Coordinates of C-alpha atoms and ligand atoms in Angstrom, one line a residue:
M1464 CA 0.8 30.0 12.0
S1465 CA 3.0 28.0 14.3
I1466 CA 1.6 25.0 16.1
L1467 CA 2.8 23.2 19.3
I1468 CA 2.2 19.6 19.8
K1469 CA 3.1 18.9 23.4
G1470 CA 2.9 16.2 25.8
G1471 CA 3.3 13.0 23.6
Q1472 CA 5.7 10.0 23.0
V1473 CA 7.4 10.9 19.6
V1474 CA 7.8 7.6 17.7
S1475 CA 10.5 7.1 15.1
S1476 CA 11.9 4.2 13.2
S1477 CA 14.5 3.8 16.1
G1478 CA 12.1 4.2 19.2
A1479 CA 10.0 6.4 21.2
T1480 CA 10.8 9.4 23.4
P1481 CA 9.0 12.5 25.0
A1482 CA 9.3 15.4 22.8
D1483 CA 7.5 18.5 21.9
L1484 CA 7.0 19.4 18.2
I1485 CA 6.8 23.0 16.8
V1486 CA 5.2 23.2 13.3
D1487 CA 5.9 26.3 11.3
G1488 CA 3.4 26.8 8.1
E1489 CA 3.9 23.5 6.3
T1490 CA 7.0 21.9 7.8
I1491 CA 8.5 20.9 11.3
A1492 CA 10.4 23.7 12.9
A1493 CA 11.8 21.9 15.9
V1494 CA 11.6 18.8 17.9
L1495 CA 12.3 19.6 21.6
D1496 CA 13.3 18.2 24.9
P1497 CA 9.9 19.0 27.0
A1498 CA 12.0 20.0 29.8
S1499 CA 13.9 22.6 27.8
D1500 CA 13.6 26.2 27.9
L1501 CA 12.9 26.6 24.3
A1502 CA 9.7 24.1 25.0
H1503 CA 8.5 26.3 27.9
S1504 CA 8.8 29.3 25.5
A1505 CA 6.9 27.7 22.7
A1506 CA 4.1 27.3 24.9
A1507 CA 3.5 31.2 25.2
S1508 CA 4.4 32.0 21.6
S1509 CA 2.5 29.3 19.7
A1510 CA -1.0 30.2 17.9
K1511 CA -2.2 26.8 18.6
I1512 CA -1.4 24.1 21.3
I1513 CA -2.3 20.4 20.6
D1514 CA -2.1 18.3 23.7
A1515 CA -0.9 14.9 23.0
S1516 CA -0.4 13.7 26.5
G1517 CA -0.9 9.9 26.9
C1518 CA -0.6 9.7 22.8
Y1519 CA 2.0 8.4 20.2
V1520 CA 3.0 11.2 17.8
V1521 CA 4.3 9.4 14.8
P1522 CA 5.0 10.5 11.1
G1523 CA 1.8 10.6 9.0
G1524 CA 1.5 6.9 7.3
V1525 CA 2.7 6.5 3.6
D1526 CA 0.5 4.0 1.9
V1527 CA 2.6 3.1 -1.3
H1528 CA 0.2 0.8 -3.1
T1529 CA -3.6 2.1 -3.9
H1530 CA -6.0 1.8 -6.4
L1531 CA -8.5 4.8 -6.4
Q1532 CA -11.0 5.1 -9.1
L1533 CA -9.2 2.1 -11.2
P1534 CA -11.3 0.7 -13.9
M1535 CA -10.7 -2.9 -13.5
S1536 CA -12.8 -4.0 -16.2
P1537 CA -15.8 -2.1 -18.5
E1538 CA -18.0 -3.0 -15.8
A1539 CA -16.1 -2.6 -12.4
T1540 CA -14.3 0.6 -11.3
S1541 CA -13.0 0.4 -7.8
S1542 CA -15.1 2.4 -5.6
D1543 CA -13.1 4.8 -3.6
S1544 CA -12.5 8.1 -5.6
F1545 CA -9.4 10.3 -5.3
E1546 CA -11.6 12.4 -2.8
S1547 CA -13.2 9.7 -0.5
G1548 CA -10.3 7.4 -0.7
T1549 CA -7.5 10.1 0.5
A1550 CA -10.3 11.3 3.3
A1551 CA -10.5 7.8 4.2
A1552 CA -6.6 7.7 4.4
A1553 CA -6.5 10.9 6.3
W1554 CA -9.2 9.3 8.9
G1555 CA -7.1 6.4 9.6
G1556 CA -3.6 8.3 9.9
T1557 CA -2.2 8.0 6.4
T1558 CA -0.9 11.3 4.8
T1559 CA 0.5 10.1 1.9
I1560 CA -0.4 7.8 -1.0
I1561 CA 1.2 6.5 -4.1
D1562 CA -1.4 5.1 -6.6
F1563 CA -0.7 4.2 -10.1
A1564 CA -1.0 5.5 -13.6
G1565 CA -1.8 2.2 -15.5
Q1566 CA -0.6 1.8 -18.9
M1567 CA -2.4 -1.2 -20.7
Q1568 CA -1.7 -2.8 -23.9
G1569 CA -2.1 -0.7 -27.0
F1570 CA -1.8 2.7 -24.7
Q1571 CA 1.0 5.3 -24.7
V1572 CA 2.7 6.0 -21.5
R1573 CA 2.1 9.8 -21.8
D1574 CA -1.5 9.7 -22.3
V1575 CA -2.2 7.6 -19.3
I1576 CA 0.0 9.5 -17.2
E1577 CA -1.6 12.8 -18.3
E1578 CA -5.2 11.3 -17.8
R1579 CA -4.3 10.1 -14.2
L1580 CA -2.8 13.6 -13.2
A1581 CA -6.0 15.2 -14.4
E1582 CA -8.2 13.0 -12.5
A1583 CA -6.3 13.3 -9.2
Q1584 CA -5.7 17.1 -9.7
G1585 CA -7.9 19.2 -6.7
Q1586 CA -9.5 16.1 -5.6
C1587 CA -7.1 14.9 -2.9
A1588 CA -7.3 15.6 0.9
I1589 CA -3.5 14.5 1.2
D1590 CA -0.2 14.4 -0.8
Y1591 CA -0.3 11.7 -3.4
G1592 CA 2.0 10.4 -5.9
F1593 CA 2.2 7.8 -9.1
H1594 CA 4.0 4.7 -10.0
L1595 CA 3.7 4.0 -13.6
S1596 CA 2.5 0.4 -14.1
M1597 CA 3.6 -0.9 -17.6
G1598 CA 1.6 -3.1 -19.3
D1599 CA 2.9 -2.8 -22.6
I1600 CA 6.9 -2.9 -22.6
N1601 CA 8.1 -1.9 -26.2
E1602 CA 10.6 0.4 -27.8
D1603 CA 8.1 3.4 -27.1
S1604 CA 7.2 3.0 -23.7
L1605 CA 10.9 2.0 -22.8
G1606 CA 12.1 5.3 -24.5
E1607 CA 9.5 7.3 -22.3
M1608 CA 11.1 5.8 -19.0
K1609 CA 13.5 8.5 -18.4
N1610 CA 10.8 11.4 -18.7
V1611 CA 8.7 9.6 -16.5
V1612 CA 11.4 9.4 -13.8
D1613 CA 12.5 12.9 -14.5
E1614 CA 9.0 14.2 -13.8
G1615 CA 8.8 12.4 -10.3
I1616 CA 7.2 9.3 -11.1
S1617 CA 10.3 7.3 -10.0
S1618 CA 9.0 3.7 -9.8
F1619 CA 7.5 1.2 -12.3
K1620 CA 5.2 -1.8 -11.8
F1621 CA 5.4 -4.6 -13.8
F1622 CA 3.2 -7.7 -14.2
M1623 CA 4.1 -11.2 -14.5
A1624 CA 0.3 -12.1 -14.2
Y1625 CA -2.8 -11.2 -16.2
P1626 CA -1.8 -12.5 -19.6
G1627 CA -3.9 -10.4 -22.2
A1628 CA -4.0 -7.3 -20.3
N1629 CA -0.7 -6.3 -18.2
Y1630 CA 1.5 -9.3 -18.5
S1631 CA 5.1 -9.2 -19.8
D1632 CA 7.5 -12.1 -20.9
D1633 CA 10.6 -12.5 -19.3
G1634 CA 12.6 -10.5 -22.3
Q1635 CA 10.2 -7.5 -21.9
L1636 CA 10.6 -7.8 -18.1
L1637 CA 14.3 -7.7 -18.4
Q1638 CA 14.8 -4.9 -20.8
A1639 CA 12.4 -2.8 -18.7
M1640 CA 14.3 -3.6 -15.4
Q1641 CA 17.7 -2.8 -17.2
R1642 CA 16.2 0.6 -18.2
A1643 CA 14.6 1.1 -14.9
G1644 CA 18.0 0.3 -13.0
G1645 CA 20.1 2.5 -15.2
L1646 CA 17.7 5.4 -14.5
G1647 CA 18.1 4.5 -10.5
A1648 CA 14.3 3.8 -10.6
L1649 CA 12.7 1.3 -8.6
S1650 CA 11.1 -2.0 -10.3
M1651 CA 8.1 -3.3 -8.5
M1652 CA 6.8 -6.8 -9.4
H1653 CA 3.5 -8.2 -9.4
A1654 CA 4.7 -11.8 -9.1
E1655 CA 2.4 -14.7 -10.1
N1656 CA 3.0 -16.9 -12.7
G1657 CA 0.1 -15.7 -15.0
I1658 CA 0.5 -18.2 -18.0
A1659 CA 0.0 -21.2 -15.6
I1660 CA -2.5 -19.8 -13.6
D1661 CA -5.1 -19.1 -16.5
V1662 CA -4.7 -22.6 -17.4
L1663 CA -5.6 -23.7 -14.0
R1664 CA -8.5 -21.5 -14.0
D1665 CA -10.0 -22.2 -17.4
Q1666 CA -9.6 -26.0 -16.3
A1667 CA -11.3 -25.3 -13.0
V1668 CA -14.1 -23.6 -14.6
K1669 CA -14.6 -26.3 -17.3
R1670 CA -14.9 -28.8 -14.7
G1671 CA -17.7 -26.6 -13.0
D1672 CA -15.6 -25.4 -10.3
I1673 CA -16.9 -21.9 -10.2
D1674 CA -17.0 -20.9 -6.6
P1675 CA -14.8 -18.1 -5.3
V1676 CA -12.6 -20.5 -3.5
W1677 CA -11.3 -21.4 -6.9
H1678 CA -9.9 -18.1 -7.2
G1679 CA -7.4 -19.2 -4.5
R1680 CA -7.0 -22.6 -5.4
T1681 CA -6.0 -21.8 -9.0
R1682 CA -3.1 -19.2 -7.9
P1683 CA -1.0 -21.5 -5.7
A1684 CA 1.6 -20.1 -3.7
R1685 CA 4.0 -22.3 -5.6
L1686 CA 3.3 -20.0 -8.5
E1687 CA 3.9 -16.8 -6.5
A1688 CA 7.3 -18.1 -5.2
E1689 CA 8.3 -19.4 -8.6
A1690 CA 7.7 -15.8 -10.1
V1691 CA 9.4 -14.0 -7.2
H1692 CA 12.4 -16.2 -8.0
R1693 CA 12.3 -15.5 -11.4
A1694 CA 11.9 -11.8 -11.0
G1695 CA 14.8 -11.9 -8.3
A1696 CA 16.8 -13.8 -11.3
L1697 CA 15.9 -11.2 -13.9
A1698 CA 16.8 -8.3 -11.4
E1699 CA 20.1 -9.8 -10.6
V1700 CA 21.1 -10.1 -14.5
A1701 CA 19.6 -6.6 -15.0
E1702 CA 21.7 -5.0 -12.2
A1703 CA 18.2 -3.3 -10.9
P1704 CA 16.7 -3.3 -7.4
L1705 CA 13.7 -5.2 -7.2
Y1706 CA 10.5 -4.5 -4.9
I1707 CA 7.9 -7.4 -4.6
V1708 CA 4.5 -6.0 -4.3
H1709 CA 1.6 -7.7 -2.1
L1710 CA 3.4 -10.6 -1.0
T1711 CA 1.3 -13.4 0.5
S1712 CA 2.8 -16.9 1.0
V1713 CA 5.3 -18.5 3.0
E1714 CA 7.0 -19.7 -0.1
A1715 CA 7.4 -16.5 -1.8
L1716 CA 8.7 -15.0 1.6
E1717 CA 11.4 -17.6 1.5
Q1718 CA 12.5 -16.5 -1.9
V1719 CA 12.8 -12.9 -0.8
A1720 CA 14.8 -13.9 2.2
W1721 CA 17.1 -16.0 0.0
A1722 CA 17.9 -13.3 -2.5
R1723 CA 18.3 -10.7 0.6
D1724 CA 20.6 -13.3 2.1
A1725 CA 22.7 -13.3 -1.2
G1726 CA 23.0 -9.7 -1.1
Q1727 CA 20.6 -8.8 -3.5
N1728 CA 18.6 -5.5 -3.2
V1729 CA 15.3 -7.2 -3.1
F1730 CA 12.6 -5.6 -1.1
A1731 CA 9.1 -6.7 -0.3
E1732 CA 5.4 -5.3 1.1
T1733 CA 2.9 -7.3 2.3
C1734 CA -0.6 -6.0 3.3
P1735 CA -2.9 -5.9 6.4
Q1736 CA -5.4 -8.8 4.6
Y1737 CA -2.5 -11.1 4.4
L1738 CA -1.7 -10.8 7.9
Y1739 CA -5.4 -11.1 9.2
L1740 CA -7.8 -12.9 6.9
S1741 CA -7.2 -16.3 5.5
F1742 CA -8.2 -18.7 2.6
E1743 CA -10.1 -21.0 4.8
E1744 CA -12.1 -18.5 6.8
H1745 CA -13.0 -15.7 4.4
L1746 CA -12.3 -16.8 0.5
D1747 CA -13.7 -20.2 1.2
Q1748 CA -17.3 -19.0 1.4
T1749 CA -19.7 -19.5 -1.4
G1750 CA -21.7 -16.7 -2.9
Q1751 CA -21.3 -13.1 -2.0
A1752 CA -19.4 -13.7 1.3
G1753 CA -16.3 -15.3 -0.8
L1754 CA -16.5 -13.0 -3.7
R1755 CA -16.0 -10.1 -1.1
H1756 CA -12.5 -11.7 -0.4
I1757 CA -11.1 -12.2 -4.0
C1758 CA -8.1 -10.3 -4.4
S1759 CA -4.8 -11.3 -6.2
P1760 CA -2.4 -12.9 -4.8
P1761 CA -5.1 -14.6 -3.0
L1762 CA -5.7 -14.9 0.8
R1763 CA -3.5 -17.9 2.2
P1764 CA -3.9 -20.2 4.8
A1765 CA -4.0 -18.7 8.5
S1766 CA -0.6 -20.6 9.4
T1767 CA 0.6 -18.1 6.9
H1768 CA 0.1 -15.0 9.2
D1769 CA 3.0 -16.1 11.9
H1770 CA 5.5 -16.0 9.0
L1771 CA 4.4 -12.4 7.5
W1772 CA 4.6 -11.1 10.9
K1773 CA 8.2 -12.5 11.6
G1774 CA 9.1 -11.2 8.2
L1775 CA 8.1 -7.8 9.0
R1776 CA 10.1 -8.0 12.5
I1777 CA 13.2 -9.2 10.6
N1778 CA 13.0 -6.7 7.6
D1779 CA 12.5 -9.7 5.1
L1780 CA 9.5 -7.5 4.6
A1781 CA 10.1 -4.0 4.7
V1782 CA 6.9 -2.2 4.2
V1783 CA 3.1 -2.7 4.7
S1784 CA 0.9 -1.3 1.9
T1785 CA -2.9 -2.0 1.4
D1786 CA -3.4 -2.7 -2.1
H1787 CA -6.6 -0.6 -1.7
C1788 CA -8.9 -1.5 -4.4
P1789 CA -12.6 -1.7 -3.2
F1790 CA -15.4 -2.7 -5.2
C1791 CA -19.1 -2.7 -3.9
D1792 CA -21.1 -5.9 -3.8
A1793 CA -23.0 -5.2 -7.1
E1794 CA -19.7 -5.4 -8.8
K1795 CA -18.4 -8.3 -7.0
R1796 CA -21.4 -10.0 -8.1
L1797 CA -20.1 -10.2 -11.5
G1798 CA -18.3 -13.4 -10.6
I1799 CA -21.4 -15.1 -8.9
D1800 CA -21.7 -17.9 -11.7
D1801 CA -18.1 -17.9 -12.4
F1802 CA -15.4 -16.5 -10.2
R1803 CA -13.0 -15.3 -12.9
P1804 CA -15.0 -11.9 -13.8
T1805 CA -14.9 -11.0 -10.2
P1806 CA -13.0 -7.3 -9.9
N1807 CA -10.0 -8.2 -7.9
G1808 CA -9.3 -6.4 -4.6
L1809 CA -10.7 -5.1 -1.3
G1810 CA -10.4 -2.2 0.7
S1811 CA -8.1 -1.2 3.7
L1812 CA -6.8 2.1 3.3
E1813 CA -8.4 3.7 6.3
H1814 CA -7.7 0.8 8.6
R1815 CA -3.6 -0.1 7.8
M1816 CA -2.1 2.0 10.7
D1817 CA -4.6 0.4 13.1
L1818 CA -4.2 -3.1 11.7
I1819 CA -0.7 -2.9 12.1
Y1820 CA -0.7 -1.4 15.6
Q1821 CA -2.5 -4.5 16.5
G1822 CA 0.9 -6.1 15.9
V1823 CA 2.3 -3.9 18.5
V1824 CA -0.4 -4.7 20.9
A1825 CA -0.1 -8.3 20.4
G1826 CA 3.9 -8.3 20.7
E1827 CA 4.5 -9.1 17.2
L1828 CA 6.2 -6.1 16.5
S1829 CA 7.6 -3.3 18.3
L1830 CA 6.5 0.4 18.2
A1831 CA 9.6 1.4 16.2
R1832 CA 8.7 -1.2 13.5
W1833 CA 5.3 0.0 13.3
V1834 CA 6.4 3.3 12.0
D1835 CA 9.2 2.1 10.0
T1836 CA 7.0 -0.5 8.0
C1837 CA 4.1 1.9 7.9
S1838 CA 5.9 5.5 7.1
T1839 CA 9.6 5.8 7.4
T1840 CA 10.6 2.8 4.9
P1841 CA 8.1 3.4 2.3
A1842 CA 9.0 7.0 2.2
R1843 CA 12.9 6.2 1.7
L1844 CA 12.4 3.4 -0.8
F1845 CA 10.0 5.7 -3.2
G1846 CA 12.2 8.7 -2.8
M1847 CA 10.2 10.9 -0.5
Y1848 CA 12.5 10.9 2.6
P1849 CA 13.3 12.8 4.6
R1850 CA 10.4 15.1 3.6
K1851 CA 7.8 12.2 4.2
G1852 CA 8.4 9.5 6.8
V1853 CA 10.2 11.2 9.8
L1854 CA 9.4 13.9 12.5
A1855 CA 12.5 16.1 12.1
P1856 CA 13.2 19.6 11.3
G1857 CA 12.6 20.7 7.7
A1858 CA 10.1 17.4 7.2
D1859 CA 6.9 18.1 6.2
A1860 CA 4.4 18.6 8.8
D1861 CA 2.6 15.2 8.5
I1862 CA 1.9 14.2 11.9
V1863 CA -0.4 11.5 13.6
I1864 CA -1.4 12.0 17.1
Y1865 CA -2.3 8.3 18.2
D1866 CA -4.1 7.3 21.2
P1867 CA -3.2 3.8 22.0
A1868 CA -5.9 3.6 24.6
V1869 CA -9.1 3.9 22.6
Q1870 CA -11.0 0.7 21.7
H1871 CA -13.1 0.5 18.9
T1872 CA -14.7 -2.0 16.3
L1873 CA -14.3 -1.8 12.3
G1874 CA -17.1 -1.9 10.1
V1875 CA -19.3 -0.3 7.2
A1876 CA -21.3 1.6 9.8
T1877 CA -18.1 3.7 10.9
H1878 CA -15.8 3.4 8.2
H1879 CA -15.2 6.3 5.6
M1880 CA -14.2 4.5 2.7
N1881 CA -16.4 4.5 -0.1
V1882 CA -17.4 0.8 -0.2
D1883 CA -20.8 -0.9 0.9
H1884 CA -19.2 -3.6 3.1
S1885 CA -15.9 -4.1 5.0
V1886 CA -14.1 -7.2 5.1
W1887 CA -12.8 -6.0 8.5
E1888 CA -16.4 -6.0 9.9
G1889 CA -16.8 -6.7 13.6
M1890 CA -13.1 -6.5 14.4
E1891 CA -12.3 -5.1 17.5
V1892 CA -9.0 -3.0 17.9
T1893 CA -7.1 -1.1 20.4
G1894 CA -5.7 2.2 19.4
Q1895 CA -7.1 5.1 17.0
V1896 CA -6.1 8.0 15.4
R1897 CA -7.2 11.3 17.2
T1898 CA -5.7 14.0 15.3
V1899 CA -4.0 14.2 11.8
L1900 CA -2.0 17.1 10.3
S1901 CA -1.0 17.2 6.4
R1902 CA 1.7 19.8 5.6
G1903 CA 0.8 21.7 8.8
S1904 CA -2.8 21.7 8.1
V1905 CA -5.1 20.1 10.9
V1906 CA -7.1 17.3 8.6
L1907 CA -8.8 15.5 11.5
D1908 CA -9.1 17.3 14.6
N1909 CA -10.1 15.1 17.7
R1910 CA -11.9 13.0 15.3
V1911 CA -13.6 15.7 13.6
Y1912 CA -12.7 15.9 9.9
Q1913 CA -11.6 19.3 8.3
G1914 CA -10.0 18.1 5.3
R1915 CA -10.6 19.4 1.8
A1916 CA -10.3 18.2 -1.6
G1917 CA -7.3 19.7 -3.4
H1918 CA -5.2 20.4 -0.2
G1919 CA -3.2 17.1 -1.3
Q1920 CA -0.3 18.0 -3.6
F1921 CA 1.5 15.9 -6.4
L1922 CA 4.7 14.6 -5.2
A1923 CA 7.4 14.4 -7.7
R1924 CA 9.7 12.0 -6.3
S1925 CA 13.4 11.5 -6.0
L1926 CA 15.0 8.2 -6.6
S1927 CA 14.8 5.3 -4.3
D1928 CA 17.2 5.3 -1.1
V1929 CA 17.4 1.4 -1.7
L1930 CA 20.6 1.0 0.4
I1931 CA 18.7 0.5 3.5
Ligands
URP335 O1 -6.7 -7.9 -6.2 C1 -5.8 -7.0 -6.3 N1 -4.5 -6.9 -5.8 N2 -6.1 -5.8 -7.1 C2 -5.4 -5.1 -7.5 C3 -4.6 -5.1 -8.6 C4 -3.1 -5.8 -8.3 O2 -2.9 -6.5 -9.0 O3 -2.4 -5.1 -7.6
ZN336 ZN1 -0.8 -6.4 -8.4
ZN337 ZN1 -2.4 -3.4 -6.5

């Protein structure tokens, strides 16, 4: 069935222009000048016409960092399932996610991948892929990396944090990066000095400093920056490209800029929570309010926000992902008497496109950069371009019609994420997703949900396009 999307401004990573789109089946057949004869004849021949007048037409959002139904501890699993999380993503204009298959210490890579693929199978409303997070780097897991890349999992997350769970030492990291680099895969790093952080955490609790704010105070920016620098050094020696996940601080950003200025293939993402929420206003609250804002790395002072927006403008920050990892209040309360067992993470998957569009409204980012950081560059870095991240003939028809005039308020009463509170409660935003297509199927039609679990397919990804 062909669909004509007419009357909108098509936005790409290089700007906006009036254009009409023809969708044929699962892909985009043509991008047309609205004044052309072809555009006029398409109006007569298309089975369905979507009027995008007054709206932006943008490539579906690509969120390369989510944690759906992640068992963070025996007591706490992140509250969005593959079904609820991907539906919420679609509501917010995200049509591709990359989640994680997580290998913990003592587990086999093959087993965790099979298990994760089975969990997602038939559940997702939008297309999805996986990174492999490697919490046990050894001869077996290093040996398995080639097979993993061959089956379309072309990026690996390593951890300098979480000793006793996912942590790897520098020797393990170097070997894993050498292997990833040799395979053309991307090494992703959770960059915090976990050994030092665990000492600070235990010292704090011993003193009786058990409130949520101590989660942040015991994970100082200096220990994020140190880890980013060390990761960059290891990547350079390993001759591997490097992607820093969930970057939060000015100090860490300086290290990314320094490596990039030296010509290294180092990239970084930040997340909406680090652009809007702060240590002093949100984390430094007692009880449940503070616990809701515990994530790692932690929220930083509000004075950081301007620096991160600038980083996005000048491409020292290449991507905005969410690190979506929500927990309901009952799970967050595990840390009520001691911040340490609080499951880390919060929920933003549905709101990423809106929240970063507020940067356009506020003059922090261009429209092109909005699309670039939320769709095009993540698709390129993670081996999905030009199938994803662009509106061009042959690309998947993952299309968002975005109404820049609608004003709405974020919060638990209206969101579709499966979490019983919202760290975005009461935030007023301008601009809203109106209609969403995923591989040519209408998932959201004028804000009526038409998606279904099982429409989303596993994306076997190619190698990263890191020379960007
Ligand atoms: O607090 C966070 N970021 N939770 C998710 C796990 C991770 O390290 O990304
Ligand atoms: Zn992480
Ligand atoms: Zn994460």
